[in-house]
Coordinates of C-alpha atoms in Angstrom, one line a residue:
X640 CA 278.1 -144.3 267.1
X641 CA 280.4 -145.8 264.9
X642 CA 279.8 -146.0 260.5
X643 CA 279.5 -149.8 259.5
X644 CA 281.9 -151.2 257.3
X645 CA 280.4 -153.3 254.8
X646 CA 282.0 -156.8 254.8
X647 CA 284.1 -158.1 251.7
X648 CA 282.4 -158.8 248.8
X649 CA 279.2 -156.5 249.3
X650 CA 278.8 -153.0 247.6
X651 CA 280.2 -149.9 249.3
X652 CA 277.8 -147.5 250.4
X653 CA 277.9 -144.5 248.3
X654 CA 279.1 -141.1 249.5
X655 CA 277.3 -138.4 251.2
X656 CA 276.7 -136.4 248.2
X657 CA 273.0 -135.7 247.5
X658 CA 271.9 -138.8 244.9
X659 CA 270.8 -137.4 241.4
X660 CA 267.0 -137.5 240.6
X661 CA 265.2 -140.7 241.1
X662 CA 268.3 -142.3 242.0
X663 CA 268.4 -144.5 245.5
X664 CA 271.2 -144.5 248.1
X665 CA 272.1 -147.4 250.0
X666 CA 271.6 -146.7 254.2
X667 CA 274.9 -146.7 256.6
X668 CA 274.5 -149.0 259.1
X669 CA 274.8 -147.3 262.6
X670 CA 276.7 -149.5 264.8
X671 CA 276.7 -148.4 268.8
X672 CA 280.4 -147.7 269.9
X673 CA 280.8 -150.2 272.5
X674 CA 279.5 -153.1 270.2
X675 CA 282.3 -154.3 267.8
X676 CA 282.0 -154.1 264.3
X677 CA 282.9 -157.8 263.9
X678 CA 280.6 -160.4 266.5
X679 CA 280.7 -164.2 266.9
X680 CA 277.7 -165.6 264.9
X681 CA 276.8 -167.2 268.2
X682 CA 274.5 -165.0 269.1
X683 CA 270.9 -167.0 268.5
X684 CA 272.4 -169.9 269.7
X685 CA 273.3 -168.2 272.7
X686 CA 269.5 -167.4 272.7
X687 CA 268.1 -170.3 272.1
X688 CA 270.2 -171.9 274.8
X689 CA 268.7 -169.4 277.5
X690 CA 265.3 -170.0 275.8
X691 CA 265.3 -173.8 275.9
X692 CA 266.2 -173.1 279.7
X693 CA 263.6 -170.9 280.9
X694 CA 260.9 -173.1 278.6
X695 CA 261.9 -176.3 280.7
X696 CA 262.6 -174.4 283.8
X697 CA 259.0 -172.7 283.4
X698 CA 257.3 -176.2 282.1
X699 CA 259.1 -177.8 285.5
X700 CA 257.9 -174.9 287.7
X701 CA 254.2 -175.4 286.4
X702 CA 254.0 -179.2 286.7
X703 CA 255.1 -178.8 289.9
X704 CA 252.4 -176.2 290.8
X705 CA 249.8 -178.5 289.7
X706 CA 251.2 -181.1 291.9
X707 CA 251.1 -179.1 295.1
X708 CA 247.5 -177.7 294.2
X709 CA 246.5 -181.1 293.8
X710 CA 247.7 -182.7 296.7
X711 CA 247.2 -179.7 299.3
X712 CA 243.3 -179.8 297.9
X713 CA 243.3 -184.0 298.5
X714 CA 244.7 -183.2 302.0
X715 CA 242.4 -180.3 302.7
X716 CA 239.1 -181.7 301.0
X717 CA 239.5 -185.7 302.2
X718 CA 242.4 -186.0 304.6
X719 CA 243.3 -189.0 304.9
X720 CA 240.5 -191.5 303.2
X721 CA 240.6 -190.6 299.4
X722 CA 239.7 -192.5 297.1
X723 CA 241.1 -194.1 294.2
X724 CA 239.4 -191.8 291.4
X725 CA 240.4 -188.9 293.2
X726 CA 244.1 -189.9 293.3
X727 CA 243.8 -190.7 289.6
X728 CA 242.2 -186.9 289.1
X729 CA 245.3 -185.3 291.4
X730 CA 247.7 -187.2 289.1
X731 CA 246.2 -185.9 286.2
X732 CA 245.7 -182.4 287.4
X733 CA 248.8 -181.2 286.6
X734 CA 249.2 -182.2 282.7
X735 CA 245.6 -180.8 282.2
X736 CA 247.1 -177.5 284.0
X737 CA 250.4 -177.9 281.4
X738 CA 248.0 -178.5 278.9
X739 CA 246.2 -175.2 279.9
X740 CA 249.0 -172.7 280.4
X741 CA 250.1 -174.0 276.4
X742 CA 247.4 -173.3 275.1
X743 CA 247.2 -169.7 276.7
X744 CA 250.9 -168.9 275.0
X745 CA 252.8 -169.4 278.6
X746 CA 255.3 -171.3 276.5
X747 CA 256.1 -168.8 273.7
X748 CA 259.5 -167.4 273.6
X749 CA 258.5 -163.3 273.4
X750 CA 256.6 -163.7 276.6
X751 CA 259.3 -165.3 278.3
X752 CA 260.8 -162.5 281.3
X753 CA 258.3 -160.0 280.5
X754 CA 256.3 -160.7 283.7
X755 CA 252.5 -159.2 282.9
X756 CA 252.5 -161.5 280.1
X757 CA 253.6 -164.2 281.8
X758 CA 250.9 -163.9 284.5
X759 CA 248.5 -163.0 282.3
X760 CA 248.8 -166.2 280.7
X761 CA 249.1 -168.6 284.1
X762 CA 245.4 -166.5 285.1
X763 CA 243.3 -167.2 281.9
X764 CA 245.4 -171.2 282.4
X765 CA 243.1 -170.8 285.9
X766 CA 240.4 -169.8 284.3
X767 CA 240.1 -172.5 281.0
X768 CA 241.2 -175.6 283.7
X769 CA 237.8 -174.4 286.1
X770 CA 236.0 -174.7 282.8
X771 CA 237.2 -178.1 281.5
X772 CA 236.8 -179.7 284.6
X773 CA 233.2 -178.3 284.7
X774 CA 232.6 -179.0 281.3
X775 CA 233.7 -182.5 281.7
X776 CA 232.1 -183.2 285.2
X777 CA 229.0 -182.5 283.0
X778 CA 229.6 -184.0 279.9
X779 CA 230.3 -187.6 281.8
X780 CA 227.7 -187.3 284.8
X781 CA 231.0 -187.5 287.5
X782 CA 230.3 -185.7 290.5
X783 CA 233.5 -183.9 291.4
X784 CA 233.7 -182.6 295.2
X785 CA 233.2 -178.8 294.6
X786 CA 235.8 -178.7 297.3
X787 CA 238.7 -179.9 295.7
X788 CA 238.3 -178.0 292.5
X789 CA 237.8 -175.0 294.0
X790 CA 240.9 -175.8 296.0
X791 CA 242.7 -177.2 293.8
X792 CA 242.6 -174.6 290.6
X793 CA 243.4 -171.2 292.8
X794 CA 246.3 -173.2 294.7
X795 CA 247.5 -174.2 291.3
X796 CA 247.6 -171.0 290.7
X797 CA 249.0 -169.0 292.9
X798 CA 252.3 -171.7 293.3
X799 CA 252.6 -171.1 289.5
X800 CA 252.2 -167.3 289.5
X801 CA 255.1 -167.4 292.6
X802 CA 257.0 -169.7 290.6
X803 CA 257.0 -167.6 287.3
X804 CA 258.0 -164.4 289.9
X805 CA 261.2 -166.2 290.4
X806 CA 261.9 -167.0 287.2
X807 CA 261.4 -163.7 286.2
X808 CA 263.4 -162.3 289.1
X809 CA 266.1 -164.6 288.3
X810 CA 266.2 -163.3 284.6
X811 CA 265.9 -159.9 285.8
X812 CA 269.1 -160.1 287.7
X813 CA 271.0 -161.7 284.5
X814 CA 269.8 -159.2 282.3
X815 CA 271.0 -156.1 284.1
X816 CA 274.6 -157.9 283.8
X817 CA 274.0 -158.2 280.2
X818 CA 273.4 -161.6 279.5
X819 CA 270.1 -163.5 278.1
X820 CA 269.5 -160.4 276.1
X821 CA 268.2 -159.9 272.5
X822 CA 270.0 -158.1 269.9
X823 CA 268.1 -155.6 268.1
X824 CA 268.4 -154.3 265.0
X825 CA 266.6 -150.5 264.6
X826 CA 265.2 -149.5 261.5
X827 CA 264.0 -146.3 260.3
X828 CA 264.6 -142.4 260.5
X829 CA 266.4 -140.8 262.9
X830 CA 264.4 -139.6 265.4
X831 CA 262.2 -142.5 265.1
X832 CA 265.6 -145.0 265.7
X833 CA 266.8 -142.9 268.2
X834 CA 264.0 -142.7 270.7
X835 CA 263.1 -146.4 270.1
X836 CA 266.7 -147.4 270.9
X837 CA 266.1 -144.9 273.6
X838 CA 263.2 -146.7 275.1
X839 CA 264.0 -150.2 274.3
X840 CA 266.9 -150.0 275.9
X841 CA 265.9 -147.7 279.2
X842 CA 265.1 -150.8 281.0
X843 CA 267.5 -153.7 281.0
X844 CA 265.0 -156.0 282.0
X845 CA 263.3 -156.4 279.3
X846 CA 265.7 -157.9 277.3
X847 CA 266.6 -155.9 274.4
X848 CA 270.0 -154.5 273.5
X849 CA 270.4 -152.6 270.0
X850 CA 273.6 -153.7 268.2
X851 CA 272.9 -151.7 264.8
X852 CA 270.9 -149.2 263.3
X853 CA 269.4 -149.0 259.6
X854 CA 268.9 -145.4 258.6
X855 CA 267.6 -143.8 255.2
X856 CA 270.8 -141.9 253.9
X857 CA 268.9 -137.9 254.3
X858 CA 268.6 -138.3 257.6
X859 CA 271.8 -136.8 259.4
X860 CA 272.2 -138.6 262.8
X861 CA 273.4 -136.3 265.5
X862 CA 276.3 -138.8 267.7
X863 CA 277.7 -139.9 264.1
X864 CA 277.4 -136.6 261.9
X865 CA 276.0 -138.5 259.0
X866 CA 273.6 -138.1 256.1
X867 CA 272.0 -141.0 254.0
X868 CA 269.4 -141.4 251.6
X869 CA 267.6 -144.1 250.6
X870 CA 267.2 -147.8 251.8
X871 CA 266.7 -151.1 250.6
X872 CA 265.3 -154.6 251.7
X873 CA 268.0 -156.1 251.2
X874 CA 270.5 -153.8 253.1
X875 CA 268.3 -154.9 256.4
X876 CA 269.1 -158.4 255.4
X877 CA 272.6 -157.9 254.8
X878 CA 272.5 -156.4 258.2
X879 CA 270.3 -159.0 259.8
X880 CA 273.2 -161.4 258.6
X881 CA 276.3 -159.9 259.7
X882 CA 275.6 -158.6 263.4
X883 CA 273.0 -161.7 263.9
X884 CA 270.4 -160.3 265.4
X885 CA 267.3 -162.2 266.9
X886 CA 265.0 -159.0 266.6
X887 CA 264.3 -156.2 263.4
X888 CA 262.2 -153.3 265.3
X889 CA 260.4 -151.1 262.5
X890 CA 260.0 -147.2 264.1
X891 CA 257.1 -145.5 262.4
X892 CA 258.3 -145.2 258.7
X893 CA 256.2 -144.5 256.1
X894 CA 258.9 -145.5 253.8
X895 CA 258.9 -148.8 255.1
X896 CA 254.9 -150.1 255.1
X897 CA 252.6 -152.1 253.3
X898 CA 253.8 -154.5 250.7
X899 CA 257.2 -153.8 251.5
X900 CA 257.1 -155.0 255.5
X901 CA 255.4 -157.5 254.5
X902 CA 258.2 -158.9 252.1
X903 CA 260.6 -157.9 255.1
X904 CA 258.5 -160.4 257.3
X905 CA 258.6 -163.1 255.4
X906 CA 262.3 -162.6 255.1
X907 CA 263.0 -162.5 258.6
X908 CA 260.6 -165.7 259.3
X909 CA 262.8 -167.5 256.8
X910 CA 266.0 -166.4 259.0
X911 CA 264.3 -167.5 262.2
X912 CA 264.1 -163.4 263.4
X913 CA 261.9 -161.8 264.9
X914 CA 259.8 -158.8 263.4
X915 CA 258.2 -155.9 265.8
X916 CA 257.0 -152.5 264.8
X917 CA 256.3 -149.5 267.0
X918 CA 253.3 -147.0 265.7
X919 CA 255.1 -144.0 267.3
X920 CA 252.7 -144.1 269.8
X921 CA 254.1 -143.1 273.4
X922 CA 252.1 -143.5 276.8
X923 CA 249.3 -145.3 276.4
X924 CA 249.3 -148.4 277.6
X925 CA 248.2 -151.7 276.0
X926 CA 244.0 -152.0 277.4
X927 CA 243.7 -149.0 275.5
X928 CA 245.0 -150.7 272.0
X929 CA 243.5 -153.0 270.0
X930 CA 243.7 -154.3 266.2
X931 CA 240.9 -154.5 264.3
X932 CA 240.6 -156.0 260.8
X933 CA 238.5 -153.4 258.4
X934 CA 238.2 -153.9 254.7
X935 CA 241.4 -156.3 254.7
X936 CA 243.2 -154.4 257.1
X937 CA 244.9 -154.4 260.1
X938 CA 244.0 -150.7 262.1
X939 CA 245.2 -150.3 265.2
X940 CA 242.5 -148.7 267.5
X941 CA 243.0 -146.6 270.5
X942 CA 240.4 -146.5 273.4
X943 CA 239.3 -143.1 274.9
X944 CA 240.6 -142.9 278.2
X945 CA 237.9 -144.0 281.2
X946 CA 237.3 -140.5 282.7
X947 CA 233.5 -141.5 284.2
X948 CA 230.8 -144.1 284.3
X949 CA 230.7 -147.3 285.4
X950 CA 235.3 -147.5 286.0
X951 CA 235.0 -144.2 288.1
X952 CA 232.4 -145.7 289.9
X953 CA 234.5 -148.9 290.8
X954 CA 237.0 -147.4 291.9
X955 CA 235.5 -145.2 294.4
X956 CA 233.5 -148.3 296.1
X957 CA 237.5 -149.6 295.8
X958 CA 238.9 -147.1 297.4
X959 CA 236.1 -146.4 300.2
X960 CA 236.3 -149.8 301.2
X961 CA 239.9 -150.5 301.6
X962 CA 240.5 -146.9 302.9
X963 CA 238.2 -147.9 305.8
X964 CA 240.3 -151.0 306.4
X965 CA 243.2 -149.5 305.9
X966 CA 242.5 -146.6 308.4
X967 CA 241.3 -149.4 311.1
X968 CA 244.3 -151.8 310.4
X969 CA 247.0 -148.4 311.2
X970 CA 244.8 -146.9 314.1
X971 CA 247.5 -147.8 316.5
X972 CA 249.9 -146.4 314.6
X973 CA 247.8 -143.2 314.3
X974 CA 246.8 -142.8 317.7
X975 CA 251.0 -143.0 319.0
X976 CA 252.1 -140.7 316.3
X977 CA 249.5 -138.3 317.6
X978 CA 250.6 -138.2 321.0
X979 CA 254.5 -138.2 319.5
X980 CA 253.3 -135.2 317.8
X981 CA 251.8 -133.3 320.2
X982 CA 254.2 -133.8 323.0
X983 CA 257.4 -133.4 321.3
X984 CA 256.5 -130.1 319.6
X985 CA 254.5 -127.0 319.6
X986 CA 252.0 -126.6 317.4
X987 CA 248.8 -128.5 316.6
X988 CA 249.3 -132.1 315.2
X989 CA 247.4 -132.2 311.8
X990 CA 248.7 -129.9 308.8
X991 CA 245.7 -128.6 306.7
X992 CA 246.8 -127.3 303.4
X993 CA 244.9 -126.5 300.3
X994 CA 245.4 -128.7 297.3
X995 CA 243.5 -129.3 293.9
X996 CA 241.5 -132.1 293.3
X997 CA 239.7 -134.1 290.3
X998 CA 237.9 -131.1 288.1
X999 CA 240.0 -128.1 289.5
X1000 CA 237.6 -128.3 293.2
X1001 CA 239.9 -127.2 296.2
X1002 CA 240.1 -129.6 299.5
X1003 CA 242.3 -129.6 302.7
X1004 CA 244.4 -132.4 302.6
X1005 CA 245.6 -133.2 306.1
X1006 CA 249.1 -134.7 307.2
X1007 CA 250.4 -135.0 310.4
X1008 CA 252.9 -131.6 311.4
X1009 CA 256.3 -132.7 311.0
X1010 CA 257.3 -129.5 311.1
X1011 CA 257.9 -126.2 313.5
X1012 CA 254.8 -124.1 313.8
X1013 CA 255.7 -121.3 311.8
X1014 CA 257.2 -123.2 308.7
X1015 CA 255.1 -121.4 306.1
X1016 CA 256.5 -118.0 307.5
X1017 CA 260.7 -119.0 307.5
X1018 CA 259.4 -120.5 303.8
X1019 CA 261.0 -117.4 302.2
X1020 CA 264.8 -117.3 303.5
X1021 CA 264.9 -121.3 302.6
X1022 CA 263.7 -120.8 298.6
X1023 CA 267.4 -120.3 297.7
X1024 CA 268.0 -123.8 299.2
X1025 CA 265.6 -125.8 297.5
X1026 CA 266.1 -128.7 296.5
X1027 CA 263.0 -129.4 294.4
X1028 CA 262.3 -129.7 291.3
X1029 CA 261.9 -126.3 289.7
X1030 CA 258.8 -125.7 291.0
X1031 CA 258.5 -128.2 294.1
X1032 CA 260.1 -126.7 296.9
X1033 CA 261.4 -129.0 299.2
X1034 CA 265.2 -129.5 301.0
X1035 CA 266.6 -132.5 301.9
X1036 CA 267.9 -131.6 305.2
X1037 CA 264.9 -128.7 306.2
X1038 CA 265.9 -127.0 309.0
X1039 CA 261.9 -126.4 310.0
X1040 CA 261.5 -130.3 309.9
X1041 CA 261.5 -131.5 313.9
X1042 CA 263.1 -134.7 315.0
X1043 CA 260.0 -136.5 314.9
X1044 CA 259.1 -135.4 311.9
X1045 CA 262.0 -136.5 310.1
X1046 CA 261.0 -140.2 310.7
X1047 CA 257.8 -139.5 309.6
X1048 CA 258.8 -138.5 306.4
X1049 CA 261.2 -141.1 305.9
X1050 CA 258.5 -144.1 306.5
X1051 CA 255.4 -141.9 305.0
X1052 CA 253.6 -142.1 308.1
X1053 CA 253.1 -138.3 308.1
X1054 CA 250.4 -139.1 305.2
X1055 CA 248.4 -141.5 306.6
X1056 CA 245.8 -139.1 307.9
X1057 CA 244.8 -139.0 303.8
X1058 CA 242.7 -142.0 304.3
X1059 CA 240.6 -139.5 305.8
X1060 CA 240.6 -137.8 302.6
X1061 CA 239.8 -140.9 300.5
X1062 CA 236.9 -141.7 302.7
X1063 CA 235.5 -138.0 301.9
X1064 CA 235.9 -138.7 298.5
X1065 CA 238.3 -135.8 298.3
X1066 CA 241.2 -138.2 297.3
X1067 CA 241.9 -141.9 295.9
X1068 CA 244.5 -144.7 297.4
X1069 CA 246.1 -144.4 293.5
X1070 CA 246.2 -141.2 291.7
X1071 CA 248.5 -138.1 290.7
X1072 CA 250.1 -136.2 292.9
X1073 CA 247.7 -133.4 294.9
X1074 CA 248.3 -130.5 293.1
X1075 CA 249.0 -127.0 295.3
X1076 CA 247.0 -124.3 293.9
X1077 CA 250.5 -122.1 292.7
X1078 CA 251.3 -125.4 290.5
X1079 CA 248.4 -125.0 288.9
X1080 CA 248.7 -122.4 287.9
X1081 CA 251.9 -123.0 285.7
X1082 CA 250.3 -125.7 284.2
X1083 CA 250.2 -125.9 280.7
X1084 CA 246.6 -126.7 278.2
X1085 CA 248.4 -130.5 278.4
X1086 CA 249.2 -130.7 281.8
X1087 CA 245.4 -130.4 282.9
X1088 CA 244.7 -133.8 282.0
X1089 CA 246.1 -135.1 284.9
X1090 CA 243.1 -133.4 287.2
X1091 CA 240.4 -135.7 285.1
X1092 CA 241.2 -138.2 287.8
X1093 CA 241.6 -137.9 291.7
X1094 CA 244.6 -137.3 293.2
X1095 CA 246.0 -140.2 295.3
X1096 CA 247.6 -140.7 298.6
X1097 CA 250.5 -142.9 296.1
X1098 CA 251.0 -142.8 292.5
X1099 CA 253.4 -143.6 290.0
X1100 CA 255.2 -140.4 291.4
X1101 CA 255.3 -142.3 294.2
X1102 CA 257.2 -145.9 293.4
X1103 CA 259.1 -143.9 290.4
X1104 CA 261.6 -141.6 292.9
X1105 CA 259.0 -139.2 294.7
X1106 CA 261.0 -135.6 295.4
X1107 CA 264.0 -136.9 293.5
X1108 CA 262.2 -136.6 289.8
X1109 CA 262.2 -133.5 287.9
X1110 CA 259.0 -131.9 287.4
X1111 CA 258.6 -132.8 284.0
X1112 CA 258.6 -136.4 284.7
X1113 CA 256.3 -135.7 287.8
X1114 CA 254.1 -134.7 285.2
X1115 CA 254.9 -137.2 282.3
X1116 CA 253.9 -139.6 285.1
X1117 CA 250.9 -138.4 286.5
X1118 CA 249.5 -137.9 282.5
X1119 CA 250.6 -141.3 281.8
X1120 CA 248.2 -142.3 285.0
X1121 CA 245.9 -140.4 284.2
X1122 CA 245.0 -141.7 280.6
X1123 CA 245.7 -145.3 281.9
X1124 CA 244.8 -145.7 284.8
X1125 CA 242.2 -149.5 285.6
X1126 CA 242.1 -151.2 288.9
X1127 CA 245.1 -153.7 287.8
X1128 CA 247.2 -150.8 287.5
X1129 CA 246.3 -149.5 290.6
X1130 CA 246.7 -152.9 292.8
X1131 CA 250.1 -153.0 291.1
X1132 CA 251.1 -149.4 292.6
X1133 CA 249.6 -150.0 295.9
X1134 CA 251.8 -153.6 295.9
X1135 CA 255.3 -151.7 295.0
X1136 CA 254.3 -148.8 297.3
X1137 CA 255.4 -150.7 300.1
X1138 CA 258.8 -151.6 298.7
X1139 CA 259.0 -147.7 298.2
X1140 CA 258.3 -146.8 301.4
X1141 CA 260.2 -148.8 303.0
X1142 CA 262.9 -147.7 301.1
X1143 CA 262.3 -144.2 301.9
X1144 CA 263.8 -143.0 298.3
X1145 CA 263.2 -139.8 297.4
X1146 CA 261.2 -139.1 300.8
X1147 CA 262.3 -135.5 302.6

């Protein structure tokens, strides 16, 4: 990190002597090294010419969506004798669905890349277009063929949902090379700046990129060995102006609140910028927050985490039911690796071991052997080797692991007997990580949050590196699950399981 120099004809910042009493210091402006100190004042055009893109590119994708819903439902409902006020109700289809997917923000700017946004907005667009044609088909007496809108609206659907993926994918891909990305400019102390930097720029794919920071002058930032004191509104204008930034993220500053963000707002809206503010809050995801108005303010509410009732319940009927299917649909699969097993190794061909389930209760969690019969005995002479985590043991090349075995791992197979488990209730399809009783046991008062939930045959720990994470982010993951967890969150994990496994990162 790199001190800002102020451009000609502004004030120099003063020095880093402490300031007298009552007297303010103007901030440094904390410039990351690879960004130069001097940028083109391109920069929101540049946005607004990848903006205007994706908005007609997303508005084309959507129109043609409604198209093919409407005509595949013509095809499928009438085949070939349909009448003339159908046709006229297909044509129209898809600028009702435009109309739709507007009015539920699919258009907006901030929502453009971010995916659950996106589709978020094309599923309520699903949702109003079912009601206006239902709601009109009443209000003018028209009998519309149940057929076709039923059709019609999910096919819509789906074509725009898989149009929006690509999109996104597409912006995804531009993103990590650094282009079609906001500029940020941080404001507040310096922990605060530096973990929000941290995190909005940990994944590429979101769009953001930090180009400067605005720090009080007391605060002494590590990478640039500075102190400052003090900060002014219009410093984070000045600053707004000369590195051009599309986006002024507030970190939680009580400093800079109240009457004076709201000054700051209407600032930036005059400049065309963008204004977002974190609360400091870290892990909980966004069905858990919620603003409220109360006495002429806006308080931001935090939901308890779901840890029974009526959620818990749904997702055991979830996971009973698909486990059953599941376990039917990979029978085959089970049956062969059984007789692989058996025949290629001694030993019997299910592993029983003891893990720790939901509430601290004990289970035997079975896996198919892919190891030598007398593994837990050579355990001892391999701890040197281990390749775990700290308190995972686990090598990458195991000498105890057999031929067979190896495969196994590699494609997860060796864990499908766990549907066994999730039919006993012992275990969920999504969950944390089954615990063994000796982890446990290091656990600290925090980390015991992650039993108030099953543990899962995959997880987050699962699609997020497996064996290659370190146990403290096996455990920030399986907390952050386990105060978050819904049913959308866990058809997501079960859908990018796949890709993992297929993958085979982080399996040995």
């Amino acid at each position: 990190m790199t001190e800002f120099v102020m451009p000609e004809g502004m004030a120099e910042p003063a020095d880093l002597r402490p300031a007298p009493s009552g007297e303010r210091r103007r901030p440094v402006w904390v410039v990351p090294d690879e960004v130069p100190a001097v940028v083109p004042r391109s920069a929101r055009y540049t946005e607004a010419r990848w903006v205007a893109k994706y908005r007609w590119a997303s508005l084309a994708s959507d129109l043609g969506a409604g198209a093919i819903g409407a005509s595949l439902a013509l095809v499928a409902r009438f085949g070939a004798q349909i009448n003339l006020g159908y046709v006229v109700l297909g044509a129209l289809l898809p600028i009702a669905w435009l109309a739709c997917v507007a009015l539920q923000r699919g258009y907006e700017a901030r929502y453009f890349g971010t995916g659950p946004e996106e589709f978020r907005s094309i599923i309520r667009a699903a949702v109003a277009l079912t009601a206006l044609v239902a709601i009109t088909s009443y209000a003018t007496k028209s009998e519309v063929a149940r057929g076709f809108v039923v059709l019609a609206v999910p096919m819509t659907c789906v074509a725009a949902m898989f149009g929006r993926w690509v999109l996104h994918r597409q912006i995804s891909w531009r993103r990590v090379a650094g282009r079609c990305m906001r500029r940020v400019l941080v404001v507040g102390r310096n922990e605060q700046v530096t973990t929000l930097r941290r995190h909005l720029e940990e994944r590429p794919t979101d769009g953001y990129v930090v180009v400067a920071g605005c720090l009080p002058r007391g605060d002494a930032l590590e990478e640039a060995g500075l102190e400052q004191l003090g900060r002014a509104e219009m410093d984070i204008l000045a600053a707004v102006d000369q590195y051009d930034v599309e986006v002024v993220a507030v970190a939680a500053d009580p400093e800079l609140a109240g009457h004076s963000l709201r000054k700051l707002s209407w600032a930036l809206e005059q400049r065309g910028v963008e204004l977002i503010v974190s609360p400091g809050i870290v892990e909980v995801a966004g069905p858990r927050i919620s603003i409220r108005p109360v006495a002429g303010l806006s308080l931001l509410h935090l939901e308890r985490p779901s840890v029974s009732g009526g959620p818990h319940l749904m997702k055991s009927i979830f996971d009973r039911v698909v486990g059953c299917l599941l376990l039917f649909a990979v029978a085959p699969i089970l049956l062969v690796t059984a007789v692989l097993v058996k025949f290629t190794s001694r030993g019997p061909v299910l592993f029983k071991q003891t893990r720790v389930g939901r509430g601290g209760e004990q289970f035997q969690m079975l896996k198919f052997r892919t190891m030598v019969a007398d593994a837990e005995a050579r355990k001892a002479e391999l701890h040197a080797l281990s390749d775990g985590n700290g308190v995972l043991f686990k090598i990458r090349d195991d000498p105890r692991v057999t031929k067979v075995g190896r495969y196994l791992r590699r494609f997860s197979i060796d864990e499908l007997p766990q549907l066994v488990n999730v039919l006993r209730g012992d275990m969920s399809l999504v969950g944390p990580r089954p615990p063994l009783p000796a982890e446990v046991a290091q656990y600290q008062i925090d980390d015991a949050r992650r039993m108030l939930v099953k543990p899962g045959l995959t997880g987050l720990w699962q699609v997020s590196g497996r064996s290659d994470l370190t146990w403290e982010e096996s455990m920030r993951l399986d907390l952050r699950y386990a105060d978050n967890w819904s049913i959308a969150l866990d058809l997501l994990i079960l859908w990018k399981t796949a890709r993992a496994v297929l993958g085979s990162d982080g399996a040995y």
